[in-house]
């Protein structure tokens, strides 16, 4: 479903150092599985173009195979240090390990911090949405936060995801976020192929979808959101609460800018620097405005709604 797992397939050694990808099985088994997938991948895909198509298929299969293992690993092995500790100390250690994952090593981009090597000013996901990103099911971060607060206060010895899904908290049902909402509201994280349908380019000052050639036209009464990647690719789509959010476009990766917009027939009408997932800064919003100007978008008639002093 995302580029991180594809990296793990290409470099089996990463499965030993990335907490969210390692399997609780012996280390040799993931390596052997990755090597086997690579052999099958090369044998089935002769041409470079076919290899590109096949990589997407392998990525999908690999992600599905790791889904349960990732859940167990993130829930148990990730927190298992062999000694009693409080919920606060466990979460502090989780943040420390997460910070290591966010660091970029060479050309490899990891899940949540993906893209930071290209733009140091880029925004990572807000803290509560890290839960969403590391959850194999990508349940809505705002909902997960409600259950995390209960787990934190309980000082349970069980890791959060284990507690939530199979442990002591599995029967917990909150009035402000019923478990049915928690399970149903899963954020769609786009893969490389899916992302292409949302990419927008500028032609003669108008916003146009690269793949379909159709102009961007937002629907009145609905919210349309955008994300500008660290490689300056723009993605636009309709927000669907509990299903499609800013984190969807880049599968939780870092973004140079994010917000809302209104457009008609490709002509930009209004922009907002609002994103609960990325919490963009004034600098991020300015980067988006610079991007528009560099691409000859006329901003003279565009309403700019900002709580920043630009």
Tab-separated table of N, CA and C in Angstrom, residues 100-221:
chain	number	residue	atom	x	y	z
A	100	UNK	N	13.797	8.132	15.576
A	100	UNK	CA	14.851	7.504	14.781
A	100	UNK	C	14.328	7.120	13.407
A	101	UNK	N	13.084	6.676	13.358
A	101	UNK	CA	12.491	6.293	12.074
A	101	UNK	C	12.345	7.510	11.185
A	102	UNK	N	12.104	8.688	11.805
A	102	UNK	CA	11.881	9.899	11.025
A	102	UNK	C	13.156	10.400	10.365
A	103	UNK	N	14.318	9.971	10.830
A	103	UNK	CA	15.568	10.430	10.233
A	103	UNK	C	15.767	9.773	8.870
A	104	UNK	N	16.304	10.530	7.953
A	104	UNK	CA	16.503	10.043	6.590
A	104	UNK	C	17.939	9.564	6.434
A	105	UNK	N	18.103	8.383	5.880
A	105	UNK	CA	19.424	7.807	5.664
A	105	UNK	C	19.657	7.707	4.164
A	106	UNK	N	20.507	8.605	3.627
A	106	UNK	CA	20.780	8.581	2.197
A	106	UNK	C	19.549	8.894	1.374
A	107	UNK	N	19.256	8.028	0.378
A	107	UNK	CA	18.123	8.293	-0.522
A	107	UNK	C	16.849	7.624	-0.037
A	108	UNK	N	16.934	6.880	1.069
A	108	UNK	CA	15.775	6.121	1.528
A	108	UNK	C	14.860	7.005	2.352
A	109	UNK	N	13.571	7.041	2.012
A	109	UNK	CA	12.589	7.806	2.761
A	109	UNK	C	11.697	6.868	3.528
A	110	UNK	N	11.548	7.090	4.813
A	110	UNK	CA	10.705	6.238	5.610
A	110	UNK	C	9.311	6.810	5.709
A	111	UNK	N	8.397	6.013	6.252
A	111	UNK	CA	6.966	6.297	6.194
A	111	UNK	C	6.571	7.692	6.660
A	112	UNK	N	6.680	7.997	7.936
A	112	UNK	CA	6.163	9.260	8.436
A	112	UNK	C	7.078	10.412	8.064
A	113	UNK	N	8.390	10.182	8.060
A	113	UNK	CA	9.329	11.256	7.753
A	113	UNK	C	9.708	11.326	6.297
A	114	UNK	N	9.024	10.579	5.468
A	114	UNK	CA	9.334	10.507	4.045
A	114	UNK	C	9.332	11.892	3.416
A	115	UNK	N	10.447	12.286	2.798
A	115	UNK	CA	10.510	13.564	2.108
A	115	UNK	C	11.264	14.647	2.852
A	116	UNK	N	11.638	14.399	4.117
A	116	UNK	CA	12.294	15.452	4.882
A	116	UNK	C	13.676	15.787	4.340
A	117	UNK	N	14.315	14.843	3.641
A	117	UNK	CA	15.632	15.108	3.084
A	117	UNK	C	15.543	16.123	1.950
A	118	UNK	N	14.384	16.246	1.325
A	118	UNK	CA	14.207	17.179	0.217
A	118	UNK	C	13.786	18.561	0.698
A	119	UNK	N	13.178	18.660	1.845
A	119	UNK	CA	12.686	19.929	2.356
A	119	UNK	C	12.700	19.908	3.878
A	120	UNK	N	13.694	20.569	4.478
A	120	UNK	CA	13.826	20.554	5.936
A	120	UNK	C	12.675	21.274	6.623
A	121	UNK	N	11.954	22.134	5.887
A	121	UNK	CA	10.844	22.884	6.461
A	121	UNK	C	9.525	22.115	6.374
A	122	UNK	N	9.556	20.967	5.731
A	122	UNK	CA	8.330	20.192	5.543
A	122	UNK	C	7.745	19.779	6.892
A	123	UNK	N	6.426	19.609	6.900
A	123	UNK	CA	5.726	19.230	8.112
A	123	UNK	C	5.468	17.729	8.149
A	124	UNK	N	5.796	17.109	9.290
A	124	UNK	CA	5.429	15.722	9.532
A	124	UNK	C	4.008	15.712	10.073
A	125	UNK	N	3.442	14.539	10.191
A	125	UNK	CA	2.106	14.422	10.775
A	125	UNK	C	2.117	14.911	12.218
A	126	UNK	N	1.006	15.533	12.629
A	126	UNK	CA	0.853	15.930	14.023
A	126	UNK	C	0.893	14.682	14.898
A	127	UNK	N	1.301	14.846	16.166
A	127	UNK	CA	1.571	13.710	17.046
A	127	UNK	C	0.434	12.699	17.110
A	128	UNK	N	-0.824	13.170	17.270
A	128	UNK	CA	-1.915	12.208	17.414
A	128	UNK	C	-2.105	11.366	16.164
A	129	UNK	N	-1.670	11.883	15.020
A	129	UNK	CA	-1.856	11.140	13.780
A	129	UNK	C	-0.701	10.175	13.498
A	130	UNK	N	0.332	10.200	14.342
A	130	UNK	CA	1.333	9.144	14.252
A	130	UNK	C	0.676	7.799	14.544
A	131	UNK	N	-0.262	7.814	15.487
A	131	UNK	CA	-0.984	6.584	15.805
A	131	UNK	C	-1.652	6.044	14.547
A	132	UNK	N	-2.262	6.928	13.785
A	132	UNK	CA	-2.928	6.540	12.540
A	132	UNK	C	-1.939	5.937	11.551
A	133	UNK	N	-0.761	6.564	11.430
A	133	UNK	CA	0.223	6.124	10.447
A	133	UNK	C	0.832	4.774	10.790
A	134	UNK	N	1.090	4.524	12.092
A	134	UNK	CA	1.725	3.250	12.450
A	134	UNK	C	0.713	2.136	12.649
A	135	UNK	N	-0.571	2.485	12.698
A	135	UNK	CA	-1.615	1.462	12.780
A	135	UNK	C	-1.729	0.773	11.422
A	136	UNK	N	-1.523	-0.547	11.344
A	136	UNK	CA	-1.632	-1.231	10.046
A	136	UNK	C	-2.974	-1.014	9.364
A	137	UNK	N	-4.018	-0.708	10.152
A	137	UNK	CA	-5.345	-0.492	9.570
A	137	UNK	C	-5.614	0.985	9.286
A	138	UNK	N	-4.690	1.859	9.674
A	138	UNK	CA	-4.806	3.309	9.469
A	138	UNK	C	-6.148	3.854	9.952
A	139	UNK	N	-6.534	3.447	11.155
A	139	UNK	CA	-7.745	4.013	11.732
A	139	UNK	C	-7.505	5.492	12.046
A	140	UNK	N	-8.558	6.284	11.920
A	140	UNK	CA	-8.476	7.740	12.051
A	140	UNK	C	-7.766	8.127	13.339
A	141	UNK	N	-6.709	8.942	13.218
A	141	UNK	CA	-5.887	9.300	14.356
A	141	UNK	C	-6.645	9.973	15.482
A	142	UNK	N	-7.617	10.813	15.141
A	142	UNK	CA	-8.401	11.496	16.166
A	142	UNK	C	-9.161	10.488	17.026
A	143	UNK	N	-9.697	9.449	16.400
A	143	UNK	CA	-10.412	8.410	17.138
A	143	UNK	C	-9.459	7.579	17.989
A	144	UNK	N	-8.318	7.226	17.403
A	144	UNK	CA	-7.331	6.445	18.147
A	144	UNK	C	-6.856	7.204	19.382
A	145	UNK	N	-6.742	8.528	19.252
A	145	UNK	CA	-6.276	9.334	20.369
A	145	UNK	C	-7.198	9.210	21.577
A	146	UNK	N	-8.509	9.131	21.322
A	146	UNK	CA	-9.475	9.001	22.417
A	146	UNK	C	-9.234	7.722	23.205
A	147	UNK	N	-8.961	6.628	22.496
A	147	UNK	CA	-8.713	5.349	23.165
A	147	UNK	C	-7.311	5.322	23.779
A	148	UNK	N	-6.391	6.005	23.128
A	148	UNK	CA	-5.039	6.079	23.696
A	148	UNK	C	-5.066	6.777	25.055
A	149	UNK	N	-5.876	7.838	25.174
A	149	UNK	CA	-5.978	8.560	26.448
A	149	UNK	C	-6.464	7.642	27.572
A	150	UNK	N	-7.441	6.777	27.252
A	150	UNK	CA	-7.948	5.827	28.244
A	150	UNK	C	-6.858	4.830	28.628
A	151	UNK	N	-6.163	4.311	27.612
A	151	UNK	CA	-5.060	3.366	27.866
A	151	UNK	C	-3.970	4.008	28.718
A	152	UNK	N	-3.638	5.261	28.394
A	152	UNK	CA	-2.579	5.969	29.118
A	152	UNK	C	-2.935	6.136	30.591
A	153	UNK	N	-4.170	6.530	30.840
A	153	UNK	CA	-4.611	6.742	32.224
A	153	UNK	C	-4.694	5.428	32.998
A	154	UNK	N	-4.950	4.341	32.306
A	154	UNK	CA	-5.071	3.046	32.992
A	154	UNK	C	-3.735	2.502	33.460
A	155	UNK	N	-2.634	2.983	32.860
A	155	UNK	CA	-1.285	2.490	33.145
A	155	UNK	C	-1.211	0.974	32.986
A	156	UNK	N	-1.919	0.498	31.988
A	156	UNK	CA	-1.889	-0.933	31.697
A	156	UNK	C	-0.484	-1.369	31.314
A	157	UNK	N	-0.134	-2.585	31.666
A	157	UNK	CA	1.175	-3.129	31.286
A	157	UNK	C	1.174	-3.611	29.843
A	158	UNK	N	-0.016	-3.638	29.224
A	158	UNK	CA	-0.124	-4.094	27.840
A	158	UNK	C	0.139	-2.937	26.881
A	159	UNK	N	0.867	-3.178	25.785
A	159	UNK	CA	1.086	-2.148	24.770
A	159	UNK	C	-0.242	-1.665	24.190
A	160	UNK	N	-0.249	-0.429	23.695
A	160	UNK	CA	-1.495	0.208	23.302
A	160	UNK	C	-2.306	-0.594	22.279
A	161	UNK	N	-1.730	-0.937	21.131
A	161	UNK	CA	-2.508	-1.617	20.098
A	161	UNK	C	-2.939	-3.020	20.538
A	162	UNK	N	-2.087	-3.657	21.312
A	162	UNK	CA	-2.463	-4.966	21.850
A	162	UNK	C	-3.641	-4.805	22.806
A	163	UNK	N	-3.532	-3.825	23.715
A	163	UNK	CA	-4.611	-3.526	24.665
A	163	UNK	C	-5.906	-3.219	23.929
A	164	UNK	N	-5.811	-2.441	22.853
A	164	UNK	CA	-6.988	-1.974	22.127
A	164	UNK	C	-7.709	-3.095	21.385
A	165	UNK	N	-6.954	-3.988	20.748
A	165	UNK	CA	-7.561	-4.957	19.838
A	165	UNK	C	-7.779	-6.344	20.417
A	166	UNK	N	-6.875	-6.787	21.283
A	166	UNK	CA	-7.005	-8.158	21.793
A	166	UNK	C	-6.829	-8.265	23.297
A	167	UNK	N	-6.390	-7.172	23.936
A	167	UNK	CA	-6.112	-7.209	25.361
A	167	UNK	C	-7.254	-6.697	26.224
A	168	UNK	N	-6.889	-6.099	27.353
A	168	UNK	CA	-7.872	-5.664	28.340
A	168	UNK	C	-8.814	-4.579	27.822
A	169	UNK	N	-8.383	-3.829	26.821
A	169	UNK	CA	-9.215	-2.734	26.324
A	169	UNK	C	-10.111	-3.096	25.162
A	170	UNK	N	-10.133	-4.374	24.782
A	170	UNK	CA	-10.888	-4.754	23.586
A	170	UNK	C	-12.395	-4.530	23.725
A	171	UNK	N	-12.901	-4.496	24.953
A	171	UNK	CA	-14.330	-4.272	25.170
A	171	UNK	C	-14.651	-2.808	25.472
A	172	UNK	N	-13.611	-1.969	25.533
A	172	UNK	CA	-13.822	-0.549	25.816
A	172	UNK	C	-14.592	0.104	24.676
A	173	UNK	N	-15.649	0.828	25.026
A	173	UNK	CA	-16.490	1.484	24.022
A	173	UNK	C	-16.814	2.883	24.537
A	174	UNK	N	-16.275	3.905	23.917
A	174	UNK	CA	-16.407	5.274	24.397
A	174	UNK	C	-17.621	5.967	23.798
A	175	UNK	N	-18.321	6.746	24.606
A	175	UNK	CA	-19.488	7.486	24.120
A	175	UNK	C	-19.099	8.508	23.059
A	176	UNK	N	-17.968	9.201	23.269
A	176	UNK	CA	-17.572	10.234	22.308
A	176	UNK	C	-16.986	9.645	21.032
A	177	UNK	N	-16.623	8.386	21.083
A	177	UNK	CA	-16.127	7.690	19.886
A	177	UNK	C	-16.448	6.208	20.024
A	178	UNK	N	-17.669	5.805	19.641
A	178	UNK	CA	-18.038	4.385	19.724
A	178	UNK	C	-17.054	3.522	18.940
A	179	UNK	N	-16.874	2.306	19.398
A	179	UNK	CA	-15.926	1.413	18.734
A	179	UNK	C	-16.304	1.173	17.275
A	180	UNK	N	-17.597	1.246	16.969
A	180	UNK	CA	-18.009	1.081	15.576
A	180	UNK	C	-17.402	2.174	14.700
A	181	UNK	N	-17.322	3.413	15.222
A	181	UNK	CA	-16.674	4.501	14.489
A	181	UNK	C	-15.176	4.264	14.367
A	182	UNK	N	-14.576	3.802	15.447
A	182	UNK	CA	-13.146	3.530	15.440
A	182	UNK	C	-12.789	2.529	14.349
A	183	UNK	N	-13.582	1.472	14.242
A	183	UNK	CA	-13.289	0.418	13.279
A	183	UNK	C	-13.667	0.805	11.848
A	184	UNK	N	-14.734	1.605	11.695
A	184	UNK	CA	-15.216	1.940	10.356
A	184	UNK	C	-14.438	3.076	9.705
A	185	UNK	N	-13.974	4.019	10.519
A	185	UNK	CA	-13.289	5.183	9.959
A	185	UNK	C	-11.798	4.893	9.803
A	186	UNK	N	-11.466	4.402	8.631
A	186	UNK	CA	-10.082	4.075	8.308
A	186	UNK	C	-9.621	4.978	7.170
A	187	UNK	N	-8.489	5.608	7.375
A	187	UNK	CA	-8.010	6.574	6.403
A	187	UNK	C	-7.336	5.852	5.228
A	188	UNK	N	-7.751	6.226	4.067
A	188	UNK	CA	-7.194	5.620	2.853
A	188	UNK	C	-5.826	6.229	2.558
A	189	UNK	N	-4.794	5.396	2.559
A	189	UNK	CA	-3.441	5.831	2.220
A	189	UNK	C	-3.149	5.405	0.781
A	190	UNK	N	-2.872	6.380	-0.064
A	190	UNK	CA	-2.680	6.097	-1.487
A	190	UNK	C	-1.311	5.491	-1.766
A	191	UNK	N	-1.293	4.518	-2.669
A	191	UNK	CA	-0.048	3.979	-3.178
A	191	UNK	C	0.402	4.812	-4.369
A	192	UNK	N	1.580	4.534	-4.930
A	192	UNK	CA	2.109	5.329	-6.047
A	192	UNK	C	1.163	5.407	-7.239
A	193	UNK	N	0.551	4.294	-7.606
A	193	UNK	CA	-0.364	4.277	-8.743
A	193	UNK	C	-1.615	5.105	-8.456
A	194	UNK	N	-2.193	4.909	-7.272
A	194	UNK	CA	-3.424	5.615	-6.908
A	194	UNK	C	-3.188	7.115	-6.829
A	195	UNK	N	-2.010	7.489	-6.366
A	195	UNK	CA	-1.689	8.906	-6.175
A	195	UNK	C	-1.708	9.681	-7.488
A	196	UNK	N	-1.373	9.017	-8.569
A	196	UNK	CA	-1.300	9.686	-9.868
A	196	UNK	C	-2.628	10.320	-10.272
A	197	UNK	N	-3.741	9.711	-9.878
A	197	UNK	CA	-5.055	10.232	-10.262
A	197	UNK	C	-5.365	11.562	-9.580
A	198	UNK	N	-4.636	11.902	-8.524
A	198	UNK	CA	-4.891	13.138	-7.773
A	198	UNK	C	-3.863	14.232	-8.055
A	199	UNK	N	-2.848	13.913	-8.870
A	199	UNK	CA	-1.808	14.902	-9.131
A	199	UNK	C	-2.333	16.009	-10.046
A	200	UNK	N	-2.024	17.233	-9.670
A	200	UNK	CA	-2.507	18.401	-10.415
A	200	UNK	C	-1.317	19.197	-10.946
A	201	UNK	N	-1.420	19.630	-12.198
A	201	UNK	CA	-0.410	20.494	-12.806
A	201	UNK	C	-1.071	21.805	-13.199
A	202	UNK	N	-0.250	22.769	-13.551
A	202	UNK	CA	-0.771	24.072	-13.959
A	202	UNK	C	-0.553	24.248	-15.454
A	203	UNK	N	-1.628	24.481	-16.177
A	203	UNK	CA	-1.569	24.753	-17.613
A	203	UNK	C	-2.247	26.082	-17.897
A	204	UNK	N	-1.467	27.029	-18.414
A	204	UNK	CA	-2.002	28.370	-18.708
A	204	UNK	C	-2.675	28.989	-17.482
A	205	UNK	N	-2.069	28.780	-16.325
A	205	UNK	CA	-2.570	29.384	-15.105
A	205	UNK	C	-3.730	28.660	-14.450
A	206	UNK	N	-4.146	27.540	-15.011
A	206	UNK	CA	-5.280	26.792	-14.474
A	206	UNK	C	-4.837	25.440	-13.915
A	207	UNK	N	-5.542	25.010	-12.875
A	207	UNK	CA	-5.231	23.732	-12.250
A	207	UNK	C	-5.908	22.603	-13.018
A	208	UNK	N	-5.104	21.630	-13.449
A	208	UNK	CA	-5.598	20.525	-14.269
A	208	UNK	C	-5.043	19.211	-13.737
A	209	UNK	N	-5.885	18.192	-13.681
A	209	UNK	CA	-5.412	16.872	-13.279
A	209	UNK	C	-4.520	16.299	-14.374
A	210	UNK	N	-3.301	15.918	-13.986
A	210	UNK	CA	-2.327	15.448	-14.964
A	210	UNK	C	-2.821	14.218	-15.734
A	211	UNK	N	-3.405	13.273	-15.037
A	211	UNK	CA	-3.776	12.001	-15.657
A	211	UNK	C	-4.991	12.126	-16.574
A	212	UNK	N	-6.044	12.795	-16.127
A	212	UNK	CA	-7.281	12.880	-16.909
A	212	UNK	C	-7.355	14.102	-17.809
A	213	UNK	N	-6.575	15.135	-17.475
A	213	UNK	CA	-6.633	16.365	-18.247
A	213	UNK	C	-7.814	17.251	-17.886
A	214	UNK	N	-8.615	16.838	-16.896
A	214	UNK	CA	-9.794	17.609	-16.489
A	214	UNK	C	-9.400	18.751	-15.559
A	215	UNK	N	-10.073	19.899	-15.680
A	215	UNK	CA	-9.778	21.018	-14.777
A	215	UNK	C	-10.289	20.721	-13.379
A	216	UNK	N	-9.633	21.284	-12.388
A	216	UNK	CA	-10.069	21.106	-11.005
A	216	UNK	C	-11.292	21.980	-10.763
A	217	UNK	N	-12.386	21.360	-10.378
A	217	UNK	CA	-13.617	22.075	-10.059
A	217	UNK	C	-14.169	21.519	-8.758
A	218	UNK	N	-14.110	22.308	-7.714
A	218	UNK	CA	-14.601	21.857	-6.411
A	218	UNK	C	-16.121	21.958	-6.368
A	219	UNK	N	-16.709	21.203	-5.477
A	219	UNK	CA	-18.168	21.147	-5.349
A	219	UNK	C	-18.591	21.977	-4.149
A	220	UNK	N	-19.523	22.880	-4.371
A	220	UNK	CA	-19.992	23.734	-3.283
A	220	UNK	C	-20.624	22.889	-2.179
A	221	UNK	N	-20.320	23.243	-0.951
A	221	UNK	CA	-20.864	22.511	0.183
A	221	UNK	C	-19.979	21.376	0.659
